[in-house]
JSON list of C-alpha atoms in Angstrom, two decimals:
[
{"chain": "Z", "resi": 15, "resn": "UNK", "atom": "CA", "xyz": [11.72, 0.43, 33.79]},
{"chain": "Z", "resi": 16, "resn": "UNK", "atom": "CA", "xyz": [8.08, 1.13, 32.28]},
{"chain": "Z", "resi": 17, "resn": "UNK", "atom": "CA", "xyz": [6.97, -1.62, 30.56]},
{"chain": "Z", "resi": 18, "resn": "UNK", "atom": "CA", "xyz": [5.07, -1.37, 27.70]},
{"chain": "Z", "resi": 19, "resn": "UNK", "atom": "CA", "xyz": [1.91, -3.37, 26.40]},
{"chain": "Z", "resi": 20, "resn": "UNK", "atom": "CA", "xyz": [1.59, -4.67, 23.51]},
{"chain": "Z", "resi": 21, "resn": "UNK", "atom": "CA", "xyz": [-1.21, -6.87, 21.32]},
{"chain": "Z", "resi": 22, "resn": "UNK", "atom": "CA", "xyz": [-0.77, -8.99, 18.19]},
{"chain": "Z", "resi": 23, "resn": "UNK", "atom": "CA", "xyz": [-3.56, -9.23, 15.74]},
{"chain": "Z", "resi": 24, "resn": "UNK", "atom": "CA", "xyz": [-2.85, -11.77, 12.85]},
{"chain": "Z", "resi": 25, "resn": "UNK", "atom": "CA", "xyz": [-5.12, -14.87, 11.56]},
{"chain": "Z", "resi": 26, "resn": "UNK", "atom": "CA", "xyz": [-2.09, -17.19, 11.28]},
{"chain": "Z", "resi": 27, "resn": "UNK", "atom": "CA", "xyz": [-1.26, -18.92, 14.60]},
{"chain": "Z", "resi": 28, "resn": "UNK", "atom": "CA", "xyz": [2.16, -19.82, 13.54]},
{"chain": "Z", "resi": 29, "resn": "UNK", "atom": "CA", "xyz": [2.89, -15.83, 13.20]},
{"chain": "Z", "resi": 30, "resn": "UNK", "atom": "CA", "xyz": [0.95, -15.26, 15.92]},
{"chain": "Z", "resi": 31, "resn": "UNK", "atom": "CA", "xyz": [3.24, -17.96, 17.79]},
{"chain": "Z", "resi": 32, "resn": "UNK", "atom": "CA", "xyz": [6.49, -16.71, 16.40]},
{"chain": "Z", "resi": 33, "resn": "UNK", "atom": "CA", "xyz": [6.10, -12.82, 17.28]},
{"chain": "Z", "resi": 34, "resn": "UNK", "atom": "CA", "xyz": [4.97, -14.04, 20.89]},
{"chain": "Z", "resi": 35, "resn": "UNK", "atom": "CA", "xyz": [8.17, -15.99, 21.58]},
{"chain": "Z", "resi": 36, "resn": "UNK", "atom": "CA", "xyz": [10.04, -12.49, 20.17]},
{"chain": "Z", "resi": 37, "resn": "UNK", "atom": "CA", "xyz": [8.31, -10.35, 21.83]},
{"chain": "Z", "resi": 38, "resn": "UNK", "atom": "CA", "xyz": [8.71, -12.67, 25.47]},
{"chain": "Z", "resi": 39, "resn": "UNK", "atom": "CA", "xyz": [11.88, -11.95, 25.97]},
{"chain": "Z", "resi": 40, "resn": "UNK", "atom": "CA", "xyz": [12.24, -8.18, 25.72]},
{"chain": "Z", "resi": 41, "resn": "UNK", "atom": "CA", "xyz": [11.86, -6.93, 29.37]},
{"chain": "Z", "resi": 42, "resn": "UNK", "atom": "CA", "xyz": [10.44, -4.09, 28.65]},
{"chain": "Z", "resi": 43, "resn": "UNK", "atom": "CA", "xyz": [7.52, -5.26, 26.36]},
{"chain": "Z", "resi": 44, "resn": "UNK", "atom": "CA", "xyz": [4.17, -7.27, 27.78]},
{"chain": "Z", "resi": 45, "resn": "UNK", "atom": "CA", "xyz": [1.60, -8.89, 25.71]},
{"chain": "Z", "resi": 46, "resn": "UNK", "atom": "CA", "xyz": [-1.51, -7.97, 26.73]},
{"chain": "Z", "resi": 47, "resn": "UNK", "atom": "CA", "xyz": [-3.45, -10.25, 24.07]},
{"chain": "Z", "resi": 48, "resn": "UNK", "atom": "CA", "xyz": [-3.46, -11.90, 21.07]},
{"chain": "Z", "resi": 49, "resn": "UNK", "atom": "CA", "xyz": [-6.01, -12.05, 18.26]},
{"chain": "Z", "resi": 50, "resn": "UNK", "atom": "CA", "xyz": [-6.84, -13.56, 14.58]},
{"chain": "Z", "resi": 51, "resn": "UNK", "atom": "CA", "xyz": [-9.77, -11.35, 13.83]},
{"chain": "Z", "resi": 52, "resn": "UNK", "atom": "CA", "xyz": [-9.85, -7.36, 13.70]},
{"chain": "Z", "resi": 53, "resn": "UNK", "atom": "CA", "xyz": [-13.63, -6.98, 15.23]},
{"chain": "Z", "resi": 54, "resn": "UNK", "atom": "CA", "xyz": [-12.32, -9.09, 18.19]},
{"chain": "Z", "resi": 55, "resn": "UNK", "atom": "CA", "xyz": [-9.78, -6.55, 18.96]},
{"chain": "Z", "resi": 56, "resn": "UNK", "atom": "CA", "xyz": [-11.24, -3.77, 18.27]},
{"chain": "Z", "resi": 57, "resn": "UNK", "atom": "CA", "xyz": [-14.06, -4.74, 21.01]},
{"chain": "Z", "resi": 58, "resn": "UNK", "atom": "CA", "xyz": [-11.01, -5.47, 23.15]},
{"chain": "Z", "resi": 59, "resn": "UNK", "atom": "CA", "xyz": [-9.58, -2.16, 22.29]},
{"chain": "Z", "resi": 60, "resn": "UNK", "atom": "CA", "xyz": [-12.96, -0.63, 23.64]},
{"chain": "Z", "resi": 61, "resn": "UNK", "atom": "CA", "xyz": [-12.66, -1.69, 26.96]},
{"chain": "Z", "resi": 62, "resn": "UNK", "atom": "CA", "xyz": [-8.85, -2.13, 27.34]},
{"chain": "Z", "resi": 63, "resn": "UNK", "atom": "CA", "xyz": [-7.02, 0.35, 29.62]},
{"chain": "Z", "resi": 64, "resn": "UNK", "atom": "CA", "xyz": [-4.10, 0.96, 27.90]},
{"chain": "Z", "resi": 65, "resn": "UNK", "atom": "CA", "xyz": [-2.57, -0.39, 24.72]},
{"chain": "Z", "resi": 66, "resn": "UNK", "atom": "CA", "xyz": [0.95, 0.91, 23.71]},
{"chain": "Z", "resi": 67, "resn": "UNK", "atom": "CA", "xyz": [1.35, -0.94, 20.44]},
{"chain": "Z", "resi": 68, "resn": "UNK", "atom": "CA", "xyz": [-0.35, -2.87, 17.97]},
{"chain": "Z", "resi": 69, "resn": "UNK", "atom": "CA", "xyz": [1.13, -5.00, 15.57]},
{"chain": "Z", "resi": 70, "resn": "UNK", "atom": "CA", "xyz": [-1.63, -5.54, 12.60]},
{"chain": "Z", "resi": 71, "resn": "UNK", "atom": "CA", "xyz": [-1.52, -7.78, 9.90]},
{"chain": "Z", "resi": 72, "resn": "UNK", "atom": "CA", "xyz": [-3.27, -6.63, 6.99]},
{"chain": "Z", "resi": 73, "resn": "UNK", "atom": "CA", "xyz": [-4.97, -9.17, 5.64]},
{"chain": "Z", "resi": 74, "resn": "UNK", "atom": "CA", "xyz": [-7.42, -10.39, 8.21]},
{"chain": "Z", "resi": 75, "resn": "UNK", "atom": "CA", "xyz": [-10.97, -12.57, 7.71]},
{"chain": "Z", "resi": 76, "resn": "UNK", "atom": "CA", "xyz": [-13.08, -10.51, 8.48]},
{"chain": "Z", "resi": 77, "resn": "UNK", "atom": "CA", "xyz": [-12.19, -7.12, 8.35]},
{"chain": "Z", "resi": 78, "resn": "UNK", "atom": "CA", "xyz": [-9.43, -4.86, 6.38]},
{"chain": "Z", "resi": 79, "resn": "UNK", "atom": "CA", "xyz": [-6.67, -3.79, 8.15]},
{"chain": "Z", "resi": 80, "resn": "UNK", "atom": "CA", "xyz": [-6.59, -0.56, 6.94]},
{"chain": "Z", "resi": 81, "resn": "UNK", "atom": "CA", "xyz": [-10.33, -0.16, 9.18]},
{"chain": "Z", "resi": 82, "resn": "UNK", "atom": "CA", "xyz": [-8.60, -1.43, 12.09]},
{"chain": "Z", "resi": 83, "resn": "UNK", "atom": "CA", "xyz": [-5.65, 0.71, 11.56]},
{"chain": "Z", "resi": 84, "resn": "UNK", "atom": "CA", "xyz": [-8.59, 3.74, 11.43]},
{"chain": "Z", "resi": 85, "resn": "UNK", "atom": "CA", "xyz": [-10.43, 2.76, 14.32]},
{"chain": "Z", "resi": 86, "resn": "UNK", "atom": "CA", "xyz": [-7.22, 2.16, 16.20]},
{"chain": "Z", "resi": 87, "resn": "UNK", "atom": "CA", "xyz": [-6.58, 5.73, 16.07]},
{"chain": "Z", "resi": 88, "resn": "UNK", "atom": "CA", "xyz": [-10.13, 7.10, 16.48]},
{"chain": "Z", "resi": 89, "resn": "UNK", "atom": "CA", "xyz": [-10.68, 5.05, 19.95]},
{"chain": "Z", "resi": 90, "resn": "UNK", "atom": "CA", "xyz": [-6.72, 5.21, 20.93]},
{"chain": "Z", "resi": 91, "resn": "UNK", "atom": "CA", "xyz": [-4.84, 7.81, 19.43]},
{"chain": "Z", "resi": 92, "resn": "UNK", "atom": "CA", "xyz": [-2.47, 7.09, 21.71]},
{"chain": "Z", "resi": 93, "resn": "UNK", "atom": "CA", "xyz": [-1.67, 3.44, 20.38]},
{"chain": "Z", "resi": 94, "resn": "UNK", "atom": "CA", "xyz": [1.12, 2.92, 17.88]},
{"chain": "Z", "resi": 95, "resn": "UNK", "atom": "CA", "xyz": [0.62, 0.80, 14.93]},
{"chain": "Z", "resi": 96, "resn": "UNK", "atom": "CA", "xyz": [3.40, -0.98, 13.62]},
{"chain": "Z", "resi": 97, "resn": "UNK", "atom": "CA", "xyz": [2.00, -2.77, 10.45]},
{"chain": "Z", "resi": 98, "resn": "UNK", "atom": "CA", "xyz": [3.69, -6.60, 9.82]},
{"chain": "Z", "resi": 99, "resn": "UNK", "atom": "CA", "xyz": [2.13, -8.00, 6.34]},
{"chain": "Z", "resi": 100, "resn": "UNK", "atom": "CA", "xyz": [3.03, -10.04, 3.25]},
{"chain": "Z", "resi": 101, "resn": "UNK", "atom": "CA", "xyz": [2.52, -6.97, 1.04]},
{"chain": "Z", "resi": 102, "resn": "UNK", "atom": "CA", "xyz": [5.20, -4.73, -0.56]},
{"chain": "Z", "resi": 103, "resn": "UNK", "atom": "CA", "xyz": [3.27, -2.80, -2.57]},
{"chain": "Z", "resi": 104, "resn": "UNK", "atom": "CA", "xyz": [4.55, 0.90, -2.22]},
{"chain": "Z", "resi": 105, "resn": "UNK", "atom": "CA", "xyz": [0.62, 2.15, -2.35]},
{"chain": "Z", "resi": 106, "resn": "UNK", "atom": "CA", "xyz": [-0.28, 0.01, 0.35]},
{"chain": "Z", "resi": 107, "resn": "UNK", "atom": "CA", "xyz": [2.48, 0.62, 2.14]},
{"chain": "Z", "resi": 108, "resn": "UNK", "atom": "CA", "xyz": [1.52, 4.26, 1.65]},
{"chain": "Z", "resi": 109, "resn": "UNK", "atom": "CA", "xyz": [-1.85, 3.69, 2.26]},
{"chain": "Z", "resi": 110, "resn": "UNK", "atom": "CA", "xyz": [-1.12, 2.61, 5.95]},
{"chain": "Z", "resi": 111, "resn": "UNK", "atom": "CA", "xyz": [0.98, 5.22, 6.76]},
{"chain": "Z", "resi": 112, "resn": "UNK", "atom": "CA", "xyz": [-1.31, 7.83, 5.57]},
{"chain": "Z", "resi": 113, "resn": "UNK", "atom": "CA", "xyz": [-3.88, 6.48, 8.26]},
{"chain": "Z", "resi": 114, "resn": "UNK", "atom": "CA", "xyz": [-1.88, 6.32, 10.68]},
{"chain": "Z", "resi": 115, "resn": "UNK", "atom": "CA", "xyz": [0.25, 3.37, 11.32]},
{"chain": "Z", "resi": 116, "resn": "UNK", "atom": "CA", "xyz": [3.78, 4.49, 12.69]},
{"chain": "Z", "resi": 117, "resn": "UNK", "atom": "CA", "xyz": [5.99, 1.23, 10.56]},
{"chain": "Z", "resi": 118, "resn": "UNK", "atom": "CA", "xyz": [5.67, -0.81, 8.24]},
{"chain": "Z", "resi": 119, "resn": "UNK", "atom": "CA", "xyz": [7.86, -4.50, 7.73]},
{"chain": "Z", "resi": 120, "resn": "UNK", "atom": "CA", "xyz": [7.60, -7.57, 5.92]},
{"chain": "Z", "resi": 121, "resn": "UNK", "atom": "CA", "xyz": [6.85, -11.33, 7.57]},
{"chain": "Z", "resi": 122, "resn": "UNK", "atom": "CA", "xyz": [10.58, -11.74, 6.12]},
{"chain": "Z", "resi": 123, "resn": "UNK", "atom": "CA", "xyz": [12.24, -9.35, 8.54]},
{"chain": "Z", "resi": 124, "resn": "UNK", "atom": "CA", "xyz": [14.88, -10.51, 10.92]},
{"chain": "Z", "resi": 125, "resn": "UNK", "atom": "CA", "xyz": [14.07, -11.21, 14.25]},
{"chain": "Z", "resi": 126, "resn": "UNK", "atom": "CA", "xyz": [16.58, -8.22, 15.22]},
{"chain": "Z", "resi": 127, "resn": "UNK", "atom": "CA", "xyz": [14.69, -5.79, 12.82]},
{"chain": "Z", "resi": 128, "resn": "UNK", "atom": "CA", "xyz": [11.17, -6.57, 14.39]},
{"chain": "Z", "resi": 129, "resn": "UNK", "atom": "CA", "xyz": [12.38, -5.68, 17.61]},
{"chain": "Z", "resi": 130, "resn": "UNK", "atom": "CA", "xyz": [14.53, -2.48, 16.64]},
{"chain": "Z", "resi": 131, "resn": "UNK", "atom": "CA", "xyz": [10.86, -1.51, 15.02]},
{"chain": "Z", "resi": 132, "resn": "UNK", "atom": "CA", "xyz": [8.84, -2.53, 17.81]},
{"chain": "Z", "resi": 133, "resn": "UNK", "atom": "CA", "xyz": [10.99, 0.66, 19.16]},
{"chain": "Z", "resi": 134, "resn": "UNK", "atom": "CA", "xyz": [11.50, 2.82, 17.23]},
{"chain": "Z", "resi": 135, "resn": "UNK", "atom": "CA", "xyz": [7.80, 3.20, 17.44]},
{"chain": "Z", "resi": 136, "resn": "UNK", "atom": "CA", "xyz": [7.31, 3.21, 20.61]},
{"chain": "Z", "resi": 137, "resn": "UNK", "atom": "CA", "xyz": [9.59, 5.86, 20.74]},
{"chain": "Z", "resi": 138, "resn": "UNK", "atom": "CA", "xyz": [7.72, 7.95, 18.57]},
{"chain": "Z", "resi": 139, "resn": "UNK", "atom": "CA", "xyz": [9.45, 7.65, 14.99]},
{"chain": "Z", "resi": 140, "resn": "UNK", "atom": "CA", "xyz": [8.38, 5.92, 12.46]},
{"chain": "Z", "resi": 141, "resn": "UNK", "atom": "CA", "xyz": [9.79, 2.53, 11.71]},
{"chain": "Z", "resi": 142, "resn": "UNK", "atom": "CA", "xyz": [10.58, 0.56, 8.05]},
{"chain": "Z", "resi": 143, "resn": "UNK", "atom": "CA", "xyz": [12.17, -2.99, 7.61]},
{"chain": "Z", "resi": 144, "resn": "UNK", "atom": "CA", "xyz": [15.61, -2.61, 5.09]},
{"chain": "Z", "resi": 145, "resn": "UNK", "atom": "CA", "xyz": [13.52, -3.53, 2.60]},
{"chain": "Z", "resi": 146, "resn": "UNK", "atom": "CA", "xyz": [10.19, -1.72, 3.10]},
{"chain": "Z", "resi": 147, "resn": "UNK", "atom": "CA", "xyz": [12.66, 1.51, 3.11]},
{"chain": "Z", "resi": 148, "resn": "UNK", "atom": "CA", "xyz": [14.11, 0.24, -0.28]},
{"chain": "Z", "resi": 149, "resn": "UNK", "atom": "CA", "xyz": [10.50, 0.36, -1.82]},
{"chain": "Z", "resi": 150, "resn": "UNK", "atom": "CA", "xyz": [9.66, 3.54, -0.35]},
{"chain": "Z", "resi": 151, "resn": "UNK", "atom": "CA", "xyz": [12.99, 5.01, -1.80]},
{"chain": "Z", "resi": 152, "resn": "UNK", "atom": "CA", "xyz": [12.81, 3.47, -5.10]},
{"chain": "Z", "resi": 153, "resn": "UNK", "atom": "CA", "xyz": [11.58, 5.94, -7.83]},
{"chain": "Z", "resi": 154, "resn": "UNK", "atom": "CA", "xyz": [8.38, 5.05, -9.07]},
{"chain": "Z", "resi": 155, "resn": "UNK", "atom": "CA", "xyz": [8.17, 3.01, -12.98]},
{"chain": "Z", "resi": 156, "resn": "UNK", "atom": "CA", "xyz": [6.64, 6.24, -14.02]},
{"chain": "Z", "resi": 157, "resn": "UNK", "atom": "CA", "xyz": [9.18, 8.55, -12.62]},
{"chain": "Z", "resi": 158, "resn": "UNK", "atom": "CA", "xyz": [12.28, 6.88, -14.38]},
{"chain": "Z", "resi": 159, "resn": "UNK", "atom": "CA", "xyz": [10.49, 7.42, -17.72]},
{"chain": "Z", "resi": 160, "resn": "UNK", "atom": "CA", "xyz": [10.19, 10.98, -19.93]},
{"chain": "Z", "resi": 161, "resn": "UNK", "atom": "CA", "xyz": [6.53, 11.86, -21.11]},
{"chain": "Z", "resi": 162, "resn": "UNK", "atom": "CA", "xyz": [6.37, 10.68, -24.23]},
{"chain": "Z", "resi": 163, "resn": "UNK", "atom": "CA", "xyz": [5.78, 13.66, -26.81]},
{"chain": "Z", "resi": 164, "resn": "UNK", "atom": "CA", "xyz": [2.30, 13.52, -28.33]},
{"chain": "Z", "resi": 165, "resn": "UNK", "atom": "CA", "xyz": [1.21, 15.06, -31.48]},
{"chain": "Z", "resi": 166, "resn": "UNK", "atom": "CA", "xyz": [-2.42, 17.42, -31.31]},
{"chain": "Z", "resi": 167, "resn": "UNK", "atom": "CA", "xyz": [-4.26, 14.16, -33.29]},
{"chain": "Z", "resi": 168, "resn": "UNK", "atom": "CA", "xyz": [-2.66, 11.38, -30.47]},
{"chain": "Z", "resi": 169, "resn": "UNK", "atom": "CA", "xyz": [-4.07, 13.48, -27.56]},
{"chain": "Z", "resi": 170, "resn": "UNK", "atom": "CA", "xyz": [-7.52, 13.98, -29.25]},
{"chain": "Z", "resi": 171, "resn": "UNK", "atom": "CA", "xyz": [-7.54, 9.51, -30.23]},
{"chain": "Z", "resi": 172, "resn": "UNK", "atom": "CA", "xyz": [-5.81, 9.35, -26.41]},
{"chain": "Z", "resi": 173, "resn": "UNK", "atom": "CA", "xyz": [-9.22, 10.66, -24.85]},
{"chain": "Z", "resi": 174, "resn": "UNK", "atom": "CA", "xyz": [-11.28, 9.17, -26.99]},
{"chain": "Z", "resi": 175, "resn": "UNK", "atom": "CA", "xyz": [-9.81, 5.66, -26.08]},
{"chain": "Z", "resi": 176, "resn": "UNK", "atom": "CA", "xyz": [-9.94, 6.74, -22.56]},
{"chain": "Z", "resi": 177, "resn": "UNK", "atom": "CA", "xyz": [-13.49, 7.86, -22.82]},
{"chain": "Z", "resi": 178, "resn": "UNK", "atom": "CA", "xyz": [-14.23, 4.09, -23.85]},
{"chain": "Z", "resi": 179, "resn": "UNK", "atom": "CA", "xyz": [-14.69, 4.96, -27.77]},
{"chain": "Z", "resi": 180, "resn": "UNK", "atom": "CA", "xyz": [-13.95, 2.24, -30.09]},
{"chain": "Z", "resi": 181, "resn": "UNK", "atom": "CA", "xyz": [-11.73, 2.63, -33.26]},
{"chain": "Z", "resi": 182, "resn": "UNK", "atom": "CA", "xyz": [-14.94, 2.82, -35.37]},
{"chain": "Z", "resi": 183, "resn": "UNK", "atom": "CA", "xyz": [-16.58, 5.49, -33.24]},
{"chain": "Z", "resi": 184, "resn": "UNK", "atom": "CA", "xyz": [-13.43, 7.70, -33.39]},
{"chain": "Z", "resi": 185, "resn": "UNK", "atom": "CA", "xyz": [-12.81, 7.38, -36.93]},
{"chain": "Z", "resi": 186, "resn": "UNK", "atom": "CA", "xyz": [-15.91, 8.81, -37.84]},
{"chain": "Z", "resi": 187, "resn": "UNK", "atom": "CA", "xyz": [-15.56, 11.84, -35.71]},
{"chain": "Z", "resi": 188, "resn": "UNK", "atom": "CA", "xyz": [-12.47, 12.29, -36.98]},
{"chain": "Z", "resi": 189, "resn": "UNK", "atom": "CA", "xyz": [-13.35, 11.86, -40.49]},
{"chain": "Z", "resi": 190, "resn": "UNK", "atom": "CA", "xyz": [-10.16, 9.25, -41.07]},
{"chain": "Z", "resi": 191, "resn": "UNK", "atom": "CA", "xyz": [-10.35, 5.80, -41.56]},
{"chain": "Z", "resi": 192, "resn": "UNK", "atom": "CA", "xyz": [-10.57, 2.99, -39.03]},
{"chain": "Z", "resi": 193, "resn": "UNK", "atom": "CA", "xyz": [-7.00, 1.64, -40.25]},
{"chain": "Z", "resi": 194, "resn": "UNK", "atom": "CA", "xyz": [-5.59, 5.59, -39.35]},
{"chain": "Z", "resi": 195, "resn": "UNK", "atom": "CA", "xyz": [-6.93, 5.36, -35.58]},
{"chain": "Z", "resi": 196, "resn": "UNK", "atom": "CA", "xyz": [-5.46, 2.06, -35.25]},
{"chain": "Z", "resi": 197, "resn": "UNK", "atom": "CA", "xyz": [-2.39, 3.51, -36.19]},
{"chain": "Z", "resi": 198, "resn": "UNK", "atom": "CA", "xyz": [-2.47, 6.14, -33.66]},
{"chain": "Z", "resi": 199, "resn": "UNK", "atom": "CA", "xyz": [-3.33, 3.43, -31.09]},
{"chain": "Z", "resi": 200, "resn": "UNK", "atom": "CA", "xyz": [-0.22, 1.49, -31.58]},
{"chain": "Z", "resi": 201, "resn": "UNK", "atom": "CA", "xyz": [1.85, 4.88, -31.62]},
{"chain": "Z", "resi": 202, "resn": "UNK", "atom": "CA", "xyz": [0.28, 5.23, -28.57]},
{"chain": "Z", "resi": 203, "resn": "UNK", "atom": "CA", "xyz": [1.20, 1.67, -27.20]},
{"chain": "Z", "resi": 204, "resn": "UNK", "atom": "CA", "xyz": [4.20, 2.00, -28.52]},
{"chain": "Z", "resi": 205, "resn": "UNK", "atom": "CA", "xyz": [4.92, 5.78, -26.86]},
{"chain": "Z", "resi": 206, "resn": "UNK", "atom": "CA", "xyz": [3.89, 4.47, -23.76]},
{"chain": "Z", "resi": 207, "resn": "UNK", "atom": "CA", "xyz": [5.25, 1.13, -23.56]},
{"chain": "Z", "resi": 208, "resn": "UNK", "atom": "CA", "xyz": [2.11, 0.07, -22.54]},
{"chain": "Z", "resi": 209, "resn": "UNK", "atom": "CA", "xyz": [0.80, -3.57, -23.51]},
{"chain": "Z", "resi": 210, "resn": "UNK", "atom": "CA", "xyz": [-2.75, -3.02, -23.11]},
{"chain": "Z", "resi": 211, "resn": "UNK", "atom": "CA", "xyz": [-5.90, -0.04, -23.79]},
{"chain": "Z", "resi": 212, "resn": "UNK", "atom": "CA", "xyz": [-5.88, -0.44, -19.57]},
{"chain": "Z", "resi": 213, "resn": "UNK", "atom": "CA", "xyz": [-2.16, 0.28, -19.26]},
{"chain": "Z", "resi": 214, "resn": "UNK", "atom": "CA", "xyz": [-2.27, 2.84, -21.90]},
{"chain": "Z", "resi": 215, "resn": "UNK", "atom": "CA", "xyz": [-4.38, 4.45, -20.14]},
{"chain": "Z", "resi": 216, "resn": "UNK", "atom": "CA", "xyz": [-3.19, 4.35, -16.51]},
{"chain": "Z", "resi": 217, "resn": "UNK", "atom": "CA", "xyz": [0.11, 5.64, -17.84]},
{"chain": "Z", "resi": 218, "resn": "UNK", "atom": "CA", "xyz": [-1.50, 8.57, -19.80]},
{"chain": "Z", "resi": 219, "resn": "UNK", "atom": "CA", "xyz": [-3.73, 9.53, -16.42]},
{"chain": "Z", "resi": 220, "resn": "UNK", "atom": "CA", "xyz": [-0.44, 8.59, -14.12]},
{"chain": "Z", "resi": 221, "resn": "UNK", "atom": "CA", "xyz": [1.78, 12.00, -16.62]},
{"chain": "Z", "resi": 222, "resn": "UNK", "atom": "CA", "xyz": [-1.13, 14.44, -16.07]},
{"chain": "Z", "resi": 223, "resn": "UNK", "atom": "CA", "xyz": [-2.18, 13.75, -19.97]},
{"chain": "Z", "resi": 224, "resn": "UNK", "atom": "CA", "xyz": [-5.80, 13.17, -19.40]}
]
């Protein structure tokens, strides 16, 4: 049986601590080094023979772990990624896949999933905790909605607004009065759903209407 070595780079010992004690008793698996900083393994990585798997926390002191997750795979290609991190934001989850990490789970996975990940990388497919595949599959906030229908004079005050033009400024381009262009911005709000010019605006850029 090939065994296969693996490295643990998180800043919290007690995670650090916890994985360890997982990862001991699978036969198959050896830990060939711990770490809490992402420059520390990375110089490890340099002169390290052979790493099968990584798994990365994001959030680490000193440096991103979406640059580790880079250099991983520009001085190892070789060396699976399986991302383990606090955040279940579908972008960042996205984010890590898109350079290159090979899974993705939450600190809140079972002890059974972690290993089932551990892998299904190292078998070559990519791995998601339950409910990091829930995230992924959930339609975006954006998606569930319909684009709201605009009249000519709404898209004209939308670009304004998101050009950073106040009410003033627009009403006398558009030869109305300030009270008519604060009209169209609470259409607009209300259209939307959006509570704020920021989230307005977002929205708009997130349907293609800017």
């Amino acid at each position: 049986m090939s065994v296969n070595k693996l490295v643990i780079v998180d800043d919290h010992p007690i995670v650090v601590q916890g994985l360890s004690t997982l990862i001991q008793a699978e036969e198959d698996l050896h830990i060939a080094g711990t770490f809490t900083t992402g420059n520390a393994f990375l110089s490890f990585l340099k002169e390290a023979e052979r790493i099968d798997i990584v798994l990365l926390d994001i959030t680490l002191p000193d440096i991103n772990g979406v640059e580790v997750c880079k250099e991983i795979k520009k001085l190892s290609p070789d060396t699976k990624v399986l991302i383990i991190s606090n955040h279940s934001e579908r972008s960042i989850i996205m984010q890590m896949l898109q350079h290159g990490a090979s899974g993705y789970l939450l600190k809140n996975a079972s002890s059974e999933e972690l290993v089932r990940c551990v892998h299904d990388v190292l078998a070559g497919r990519i791995a998601l905790s339950a409910e990091v595949t829930a995230i992924m599959t959930r339609p975006l906030q954006n998606e569930l909605k319909d684009i709201p229908h605009l009249t000519k004079r709404e898209i004209q005050v939308l670009n304004m607004i998101a050009a950073g033009r106040t009410s003033a400024s627009i009403a006398d381009e558009l030869c109305v009065s300030q009270f008519t262009v604060e009209t169209h911005r609470r259409n607009l709000m209300q259209k939307f759903d959006a509570s704020n010019t920021a989230a307005l605006i977002k929205m708009a850029a997130e349907q293609k209407l800017l």
